[in-house]
């Protein structure tokens, strides 16, 4: 017999295809095939075939279908005989199958062969495996049955293997043979951006650049039509790589040098202004700074001038002109020195953003700012990097961000003249003046066209005069004129002439400097909805705002209003769906909202509701076992943990400001609820300082409200964050108070989590026996409250503590129990962590082949969620097991892949450790041998 489920459900006896019967009977056969020889319970059969509303005769119908299938498989089988194919067992039935009879098992067998093969052979075997698929899984059965998770899981397995295969082929070659299978998988899943990104790169790699770009555009159109979204970062990166032929360049370089270029080269410069005009003398002066031997020292240029005069525009244009002279990358940060709320960026925050851009993982960024400065300057040593520090408040804010080694260029923009920087750091000053009339006319001509400007010279002169040579004002006027090409420029000039108001912040007795007339006129031209949104955006704490948050502020859909504000140059969409406004415009909006009849408190409350609900929705996917408070409001449904992580990452800077806004504005409920939802993200991604800040604000808010349940949780969260930072004098009292409050409240779920954190704290300081006691209490409480994911997390924690105590067999038992608890919970982080831990325990027990299997499963999950840090750790462990098993080639492959990833994230200590492993790979494994001898002496496995 032969069976197929990776495509239409089919079966053959010899070369003769058999009719599997009615649709429901065929669906039962598909279910048995999907389980691939494992037992399927009667309950599962009924649930898959009929869902939540099975008929009363469902079990009898299943038995009848089983009998029919047995007679189909073995025509001479006597009535009620079991036969040799469809067997009873474990409360249900299983279909006898192996890789020679079932396409699904053949597919998995080929995949395993590919994973253990050399890269060139692996690509061929991946292609052969994917070619086994002949369509969508279980095609031909009723659509409702096909939608069940068991069949969806097969499709996800196909996607995972296709991604894995594509990554190997992109790195090692052989894409031509894999392309048909990759194309088939991508066609089946047109909205899977990961697959589509690989297909785009695969087409380009095989010389089909035009088709690759056409494919990218087709995917973009389909995403917009079906989901109303733009391509994500991975898909955009694939397009950019094709456009710049990065893949070809890297391949050529690797062929010539024998190694791949994995150094992180940030490219953070904002886009250059396409209609840049004037500033010839200023630009010539700036370019002259780099003549001769200037780069033998650090070149620091401070660009000053009033707001709106074009400091940032000139700095960005200058930076793009000279970027090629700095091959190690460009860094950019808006320091918010003259922010309307006075919330200038802390130098430590800027340093952390630069360190992350240079590839340092968040959890490896030092806590102390002076240590961060040392790491930052060490990373820039002997590198040529251009650094643009925009909107600085003063010299003290800038100094920690200056490199110490020659070869770098630092551009600083500020309204302050920065005299301290000029005196002590040798910065070269450049103060921008207002546009001269000639530059202003050129700017209008670039924006409106030379012919239109030439037709009305007197009107242009008046516009230039009324704008006072302020580039920002000219840009707003030009946007108004461009949006109305039929308007004569004389009408534009008349509107300016009739508007006497000025912006108080720039009142200087000189009408040429006043820009409120321009802003107010532009504002009055807006529709009522856009004008209201412009005012309300002043209430958002920044640094930028998403379309969803803007809609929350307004309490209504805002897509048209956002487009209108963007067209009027009152907003800039700096990233898809994310908007910023210049500080002058934000100041003007603040004036407007203060004088309006808008219900500001209601708008802020809607905004806080939005972020609170979004954060709790993301937390539900990112940390599914985490106990969350009842909000009394619906929360959005994120697709999976990967999407939740992407949302948290994008909104991280905003969320920090939002928690502060809630705490300072009297919205204490929102403050503690946000702090609660942010804990797991900030903790797991290494943002421990931010976590401590947020938990401290949330705890204070909960204390003001007298909300004891929130206090109990946030005391625990602050204790954990404080311990991460080494601040145990806060951690120990905090965890004790959390335990006391949970006990008093009778909150068993919260008490379980508090004991969990207490166990972790004890483990961190080496008090292992006490840690085990606390963990066992948490485990019992999770069991009592019906939280299997919580139980699994504690079993995992107990396992690692026992590993530290050299009790590996017991640790393995804990981990196997944890894996059972996680079954069916869709917790990929939890699954991957337990699988890696189990591999580690088995390795220490000498069961290297089993350890390798578990490590590979963990790697698949980590790659699927994009967790590169843990992927590195598992690859290191996998290489250790390969070496211990005597497979040095496989060990070398695992460690080299880990080293490539480590180099990308600039983790020198780990990189050195892996290089040492590679260097000593062919020497005897003395450590492993010593461990095996020690275990054999005490009777261990």
PDB file of C-alpha atoms in Angstrom, residues 311-491:
ATOM      1  CA  UNK A 311      19.951  72.884  10.322  1.00  0.00           C
ATOM      2  CA  UNK A 312      18.837  69.268  10.020  1.00  0.00           C
ATOM      3  CA  UNK A 313      18.217  69.579   6.275  1.00  0.00           C
ATOM      4  CA  UNK A 314      21.754  70.842   5.666  1.00  0.00           C
ATOM      5  CA  UNK A 315      23.304  68.278   8.039  1.00  0.00           C
ATOM      6  CA  UNK A 316      21.496  65.381   6.356  1.00  0.00           C
ATOM      7  CA  UNK A 317      22.387  66.641   2.860  1.00  0.00           C
ATOM      8  CA  UNK A 318      26.022  67.088   3.885  1.00  0.00           C
ATOM      9  CA  UNK A 319      26.058  63.637   5.464  1.00  0.00           C
ATOM     10  CA  UNK A 320      24.747  61.997   2.282  1.00  0.00           C
ATOM     11  CA  UNK A 321      27.369  63.849   0.210  1.00  0.00           C
ATOM     12  CA  UNK A 322      30.235  62.433   2.274  1.00  0.00           C
ATOM     13  CA  UNK A 323      28.759  59.103   3.446  1.00  0.00           C
ATOM     14  CA  UNK A 324      30.934  57.160   0.986  1.00  0.00           C
ATOM     15  CA  UNK A 325      33.994  58.322   2.914  1.00  0.00           C
ATOM     16  CA  UNK A 326      32.738  56.480   6.011  1.00  0.00           C
ATOM     17  CA  UNK A 327      32.489  52.839   4.942  1.00  0.00           C
ATOM     18  CA  UNK A 328      31.695  51.573   8.452  1.00  0.00           C
ATOM     19  CA  UNK A 329      28.273  53.210   8.530  1.00  0.00           C
ATOM     20  CA  UNK A 330      26.230  56.185   9.696  1.00  0.00           C
ATOM     21  CA  UNK A 331      24.474  56.716  13.042  1.00  0.00           C
ATOM     22  CA  UNK A 332      21.627  59.183  13.618  1.00  0.00           C
ATOM     23  CA  UNK A 333      19.624  60.258  16.653  1.00  0.00           C
ATOM     24  CA  UNK A 334      17.164  63.067  17.403  1.00  0.00           C
ATOM     25  CA  UNK A 335      18.206  64.190  20.899  1.00  0.00           C
ATOM     26  CA  UNK A 336      14.970  66.147  21.399  1.00  0.00           C
ATOM     27  CA  UNK A 337      16.955  68.956  23.043  1.00  0.00           C
ATOM     28  CA  UNK A 338      14.276  71.566  22.483  1.00  0.00           C
ATOM     29  CA  UNK A 339      11.184  69.408  22.793  1.00  0.00           C
ATOM     30  CA  UNK A 340       7.937  71.183  23.649  1.00  0.00           C
ATOM     31  CA  UNK A 341       7.541  69.066  26.800  1.00  0.00           C
ATOM     32  CA  UNK A 342      11.112  69.641  27.878  1.00  0.00           C
ATOM     33  CA  UNK A 343      11.806  65.903  27.661  1.00  0.00           C
ATOM     34  CA  UNK A 344      15.298  65.978  26.181  1.00  0.00           C
ATOM     35  CA  UNK A 345      16.720  62.538  25.505  1.00  0.00           C
ATOM     36  CA  UNK A 346      19.006  61.211  28.204  1.00  0.00           C
ATOM     37  CA  UNK A 347      22.537  60.508  26.857  1.00  0.00           C
ATOM     38  CA  UNK A 348      22.229  56.963  28.189  1.00  0.00           C
ATOM     39  CA  UNK A 349      19.136  56.372  26.052  1.00  0.00           C
ATOM     40  CA  UNK A 350      20.966  57.648  22.981  1.00  0.00           C
ATOM     41  CA  UNK A 351      23.972  55.474  23.794  1.00  0.00           C
ATOM     42  CA  UNK A 352      21.794  52.392  24.127  1.00  0.00           C
ATOM     43  CA  UNK A 353      20.170  53.070  20.752  1.00  0.00           C
ATOM     44  CA  UNK A 354      23.607  53.468  19.133  1.00  0.00           C
ATOM     45  CA  UNK A 355      24.945  50.305  20.767  1.00  0.00           C
ATOM     46  CA  UNK A 356      21.937  48.366  19.509  1.00  0.00           C
ATOM     47  CA  UNK A 357      22.434  49.840  16.013  1.00  0.00           C
ATOM     48  CA  UNK A 358      26.049  48.658  16.175  1.00  0.00           C
ATOM     49  CA  UNK A 359      24.733  45.185  16.941  1.00  0.00           C
ATOM     50  CA  UNK A 360      25.064  44.858  20.711  1.00  0.00           C
ATOM     51  CA  UNK A 361      22.140  42.797  22.118  1.00  0.00           C
ATOM     52  CA  UNK A 362      20.063  44.743  24.693  1.00  0.00           C
ATOM     53  CA  UNK A 363      20.856  42.295  27.471  1.00  0.00           C
ATOM     54  CA  UNK A 364      24.611  42.856  26.962  1.00  0.00           C
ATOM     55  CA  UNK A 365      24.464  46.648  27.197  1.00  0.00           C
ATOM     56  CA  UNK A 366      26.105  47.719  30.497  1.00  0.00           C
ATOM     57  CA  UNK A 367      23.970  49.378  33.165  1.00  0.00           C
ATOM     58  CA  UNK A 368      26.311  52.263  34.049  1.00  0.00           C
ATOM     59  CA  UNK A 369      26.454  55.112  31.517  1.00  0.00           C
ATOM     60  CA  UNK A 370      30.230  55.531  31.826  1.00  0.00           C
ATOM     61  CA  UNK A 371      30.679  51.836  30.971  1.00  0.00           C
ATOM     62  CA  UNK A 372      28.313  52.275  28.019  1.00  0.00           C
ATOM     63  CA  UNK A 373      30.507  55.152  26.833  1.00  0.00           C
ATOM     64  CA  UNK A 374      33.570  52.920  27.026  1.00  0.00           C
ATOM     65  CA  UNK A 375      31.906  50.147  25.027  1.00  0.00           C
ATOM     66  CA  UNK A 376      30.619  52.629  22.432  1.00  0.00           C
ATOM     67  CA  UNK A 377      34.047  54.167  21.925  1.00  0.00           C
ATOM     68  CA  UNK A 378      35.668  50.741  21.778  1.00  0.00           C
ATOM     69  CA  UNK A 379      33.292  49.669  19.004  1.00  0.00           C
ATOM     70  CA  UNK A 380      34.128  52.822  17.021  1.00  0.00           C
ATOM     71  CA  UNK A 381      37.891  52.424  17.465  1.00  0.00           C
ATOM     72  CA  UNK A 382      39.670  52.034  14.109  1.00  0.00           C
ATOM     73  CA  UNK A 383      36.358  52.470  12.291  1.00  0.00           C
ATOM     74  CA  UNK A 384      35.233  55.310  10.025  1.00  0.00           C
ATOM     75  CA  UNK A 385      31.686  56.175  11.040  1.00  0.00           C
ATOM     76  CA  UNK A 386      29.617  59.304  10.415  1.00  0.00           C
ATOM     77  CA  UNK A 387      27.522  60.335  13.433  1.00  0.00           C
ATOM     78  CA  UNK A 388      24.686  62.873  13.192  1.00  0.00           C
ATOM     79  CA  UNK A 389      23.432  64.204  16.554  1.00  0.00           C
ATOM     80  CA  UNK A 390      20.304  66.193  15.774  1.00  0.00           C
ATOM     81  CA  UNK A 391      18.592  68.805  17.979  1.00  0.00           C
ATOM     82  CA  UNK A 392      21.028  68.759  20.909  1.00  0.00           C
ATOM     83  CA  UNK A 393      20.237  70.716  24.051  1.00  0.00           C
ATOM     84  CA  UNK A 394      23.741  71.409  25.356  1.00  0.00           C
ATOM     85  CA  UNK A 395      27.335  70.186  25.457  1.00  0.00           C
ATOM     86  CA  UNK A 396      26.711  67.873  28.412  1.00  0.00           C
ATOM     87  CA  UNK A 397      24.108  65.943  26.438  1.00  0.00           C
ATOM     88  CA  UNK A 398      26.508  65.517  23.514  1.00  0.00           C
ATOM     89  CA  UNK A 399      29.840  64.672  25.173  1.00  0.00           C
ATOM     90  CA  UNK A 400      29.094  60.981  25.993  1.00  0.00           C
ATOM     91  CA  UNK A 401      28.203  60.432  22.332  1.00  0.00           C
ATOM     92  CA  UNK A 402      31.538  61.611  20.925  1.00  0.00           C
ATOM     93  CA  UNK A 403      34.003  58.950  19.724  1.00  0.00           C
ATOM     94  CA  UNK A 404      37.587  59.075  20.939  1.00  0.00           C
ATOM     95  CA  UNK A 405      39.439  57.586  17.961  1.00  0.00           C
ATOM     96  CA  UNK A 406      40.348  59.340  14.694  1.00  0.00           C
ATOM     97  CA  UNK A 407      38.515  58.691  11.464  1.00  0.00           C
ATOM     98  CA  UNK A 408      34.968  59.625  12.511  1.00  0.00           C
ATOM     99  CA  UNK A 409      32.884  62.670  11.622  1.00  0.00           C
ATOM    100  CA  UNK A 410      30.356  64.041  14.134  1.00  0.00           C
ATOM    101  CA  UNK A 411      27.697  66.497  12.960  1.00  0.00           C
ATOM    102  CA  UNK A 412      25.680  68.251  15.657  1.00  0.00           C
ATOM    103  CA  UNK A 413      22.639  70.470  15.161  1.00  0.00           C
ATOM    104  CA  UNK A 414      21.335  72.665  17.954  1.00  0.00           C
ATOM    105  CA  UNK A 415      19.601  75.961  18.675  1.00  0.00           C
ATOM    106  CA  UNK A 416      22.241  76.441  21.352  1.00  0.00           C
ATOM    107  CA  UNK A 417      25.669  77.708  20.242  1.00  0.00           C
ATOM    108  CA  UNK A 418      27.330  74.984  22.386  1.00  0.00           C
ATOM    109  CA  UNK A 419      30.186  77.191  23.641  1.00  0.00           C
ATOM    110  CA  UNK A 420      31.426  74.499  26.037  1.00  0.00           C
ATOM    111  CA  UNK A 421      31.845  72.075  23.156  1.00  0.00           C
ATOM    112  CA  UNK A 422      33.718  74.663  21.116  1.00  0.00           C
ATOM    113  CA  UNK A 423      36.099  75.388  24.005  1.00  0.00           C
ATOM    114  CA  UNK A 424      36.865  71.892  25.293  1.00  0.00           C
ATOM    115  CA  UNK A 425      36.298  69.564  22.322  1.00  0.00           C
ATOM    116  CA  UNK A 426      37.520  71.802  19.511  1.00  0.00           C
ATOM    117  CA  UNK A 427      34.195  71.652  17.698  1.00  0.00           C
ATOM    118  CA  UNK A 428      34.027  73.719  14.502  1.00  0.00           C
ATOM    119  CA  UNK A 429      31.012  76.056  14.594  1.00  0.00           C
ATOM    120  CA  UNK A 430      28.675  76.829  11.705  1.00  0.00           C
ATOM    121  CA  UNK A 431      25.690  79.098  12.257  1.00  0.00           C
ATOM    122  CA  UNK A 432      22.994  79.057   9.588  1.00  0.00           C
ATOM    123  CA  UNK A 433      21.323  82.295   8.586  1.00  0.00           C
ATOM    124  CA  UNK A 434      17.902  82.743   7.030  1.00  0.00           C
ATOM    125  CA  UNK A 435      17.697  82.063   3.332  1.00  0.00           C
ATOM    126  CA  UNK A 436      18.838  84.992   1.207  1.00  0.00           C
ATOM    127  CA  UNK A 437      16.212  85.997  -1.353  1.00  0.00           C
ATOM    128  CA  UNK A 438      18.040  84.151  -4.159  1.00  0.00           C
ATOM    129  CA  UNK A 439      18.065  80.847  -2.242  1.00  0.00           C
ATOM    130  CA  UNK A 440      14.424  81.313  -1.239  1.00  0.00           C
ATOM    131  CA  UNK A 441      13.370  81.811  -4.879  1.00  0.00           C
ATOM    132  CA  UNK A 442      15.403  78.741  -5.874  1.00  0.00           C
ATOM    133  CA  UNK A 443      13.642  76.724  -3.165  1.00  0.00           C
ATOM    134  CA  UNK A 444      10.213  77.788  -4.475  1.00  0.00           C
ATOM    135  CA  UNK A 445      11.275  77.021  -8.059  1.00  0.00           C
ATOM    136  CA  UNK A 446      12.448  73.522  -7.069  1.00  0.00           C
ATOM    137  CA  UNK A 447       9.109  72.827  -5.355  1.00  0.00           C
ATOM    138  CA  UNK A 448       6.699  74.560  -7.794  1.00  0.00           C
ATOM    139  CA  UNK A 449       8.568  74.456 -11.098  1.00  0.00           C
ATOM    140  CA  UNK A 450      10.622  77.237 -12.663  1.00  0.00           C
ATOM    141  CA  UNK A 451       7.961  78.172 -15.218  1.00  0.00           C
ATOM    142  CA  UNK A 452       5.271  78.876 -12.605  1.00  0.00           C
ATOM    143  CA  UNK A 453       7.658  80.937 -10.468  1.00  0.00           C
ATOM    144  CA  UNK A 454       8.913  82.910 -13.464  1.00  0.00           C
ATOM    145  CA  UNK A 455       5.345  83.881 -14.461  1.00  0.00           C
ATOM    146  CA  UNK A 456       4.733  85.880 -11.265  1.00  0.00           C
ATOM    147  CA  UNK A 457       7.994  87.426 -10.065  1.00  0.00           C
ATOM    148  CA  UNK A 458       6.343  90.120  -7.905  1.00  0.00           C
ATOM    149  CA  UNK A 459       4.154  87.551  -6.109  1.00  0.00           C
ATOM    150  CA  UNK A 460       7.201  85.349  -5.544  1.00  0.00           C
ATOM    151  CA  UNK A 461       9.112  88.304  -4.092  1.00  0.00           C
ATOM    152  CA  UNK A 462       6.258  89.011  -1.674  1.00  0.00           C
ATOM    153  CA  UNK A 463       6.028  85.344  -0.616  1.00  0.00           C
ATOM    154  CA  UNK A 464       9.777  85.313   0.000  1.00  0.00           C
ATOM    155  CA  UNK A 465       9.508  88.512   2.036  1.00  0.00           C
ATOM    156  CA  UNK A 466       6.482  87.366   4.056  1.00  0.00           C
ATOM    157  CA  UNK A 467       8.170  84.000   4.854  1.00  0.00           C
ATOM    158  CA  UNK A 468      11.176  85.906   6.132  1.00  0.00           C
ATOM    159  CA  UNK A 469      13.623  83.541   4.494  1.00  0.00           C
ATOM    160  CA  UNK A 470      12.651  80.736   6.899  1.00  0.00           C
ATOM    161  CA  UNK A 471      13.000  77.460   4.956  1.00  0.00           C
ATOM    162  CA  UNK A 472      10.280  75.690   6.952  1.00  0.00           C
ATOM    163  CA  UNK A 473       7.790  78.490   6.234  1.00  0.00           C
ATOM    164  CA  UNK A 474       8.673  78.433   2.550  1.00  0.00           C
ATOM    165  CA  UNK A 475       8.092  74.648   2.467  1.00  0.00           C
ATOM    166  CA  UNK A 476       4.587  75.018   3.954  1.00  0.00           C
ATOM    167  CA  UNK A 477       3.648  77.811   1.507  1.00  0.00           C
ATOM    168  CA  UNK A 478       4.997  75.792  -1.412  1.00  0.00           C
ATOM    169  CA  UNK A 479       2.958  72.768  -0.323  1.00  0.00           C
ATOM    170  CA  UNK A 480      -0.184  74.912  -0.351  1.00  0.00           C
ATOM    171  CA  UNK A 481       0.609  76.254  -3.815  1.00  0.00           C
ATOM    172  CA  UNK A 482       1.545  72.822  -5.180  1.00  0.00           C
ATOM    173  CA  UNK A 483      -1.715  71.322  -3.912  1.00  0.00           C
ATOM    174  CA  UNK A 484      -3.623  74.037  -5.817  1.00  0.00           C
ATOM    175  CA  UNK A 485      -1.872  74.453  -9.185  1.00  0.00           C
ATOM    176  CA  UNK A 486      -4.728  76.601 -10.536  1.00  0.00           C
ATOM    177  CA  UNK A 487      -4.267  79.229  -7.794  1.00  0.00           C
ATOM    178  CA  UNK A 488      -2.196  82.236  -8.908  1.00  0.00           C
ATOM    179  CA  UNK A 489       0.776  82.874  -6.666  1.00  0.00           C
ATOM    180  CA  UNK A 490      -0.550  86.415  -6.150  1.00  0.00           C
ATOM    181  CA  UNK A 491      -3.489  84.888  -4.232  1.00  0.00           C
TER     182      UNK A 491
END
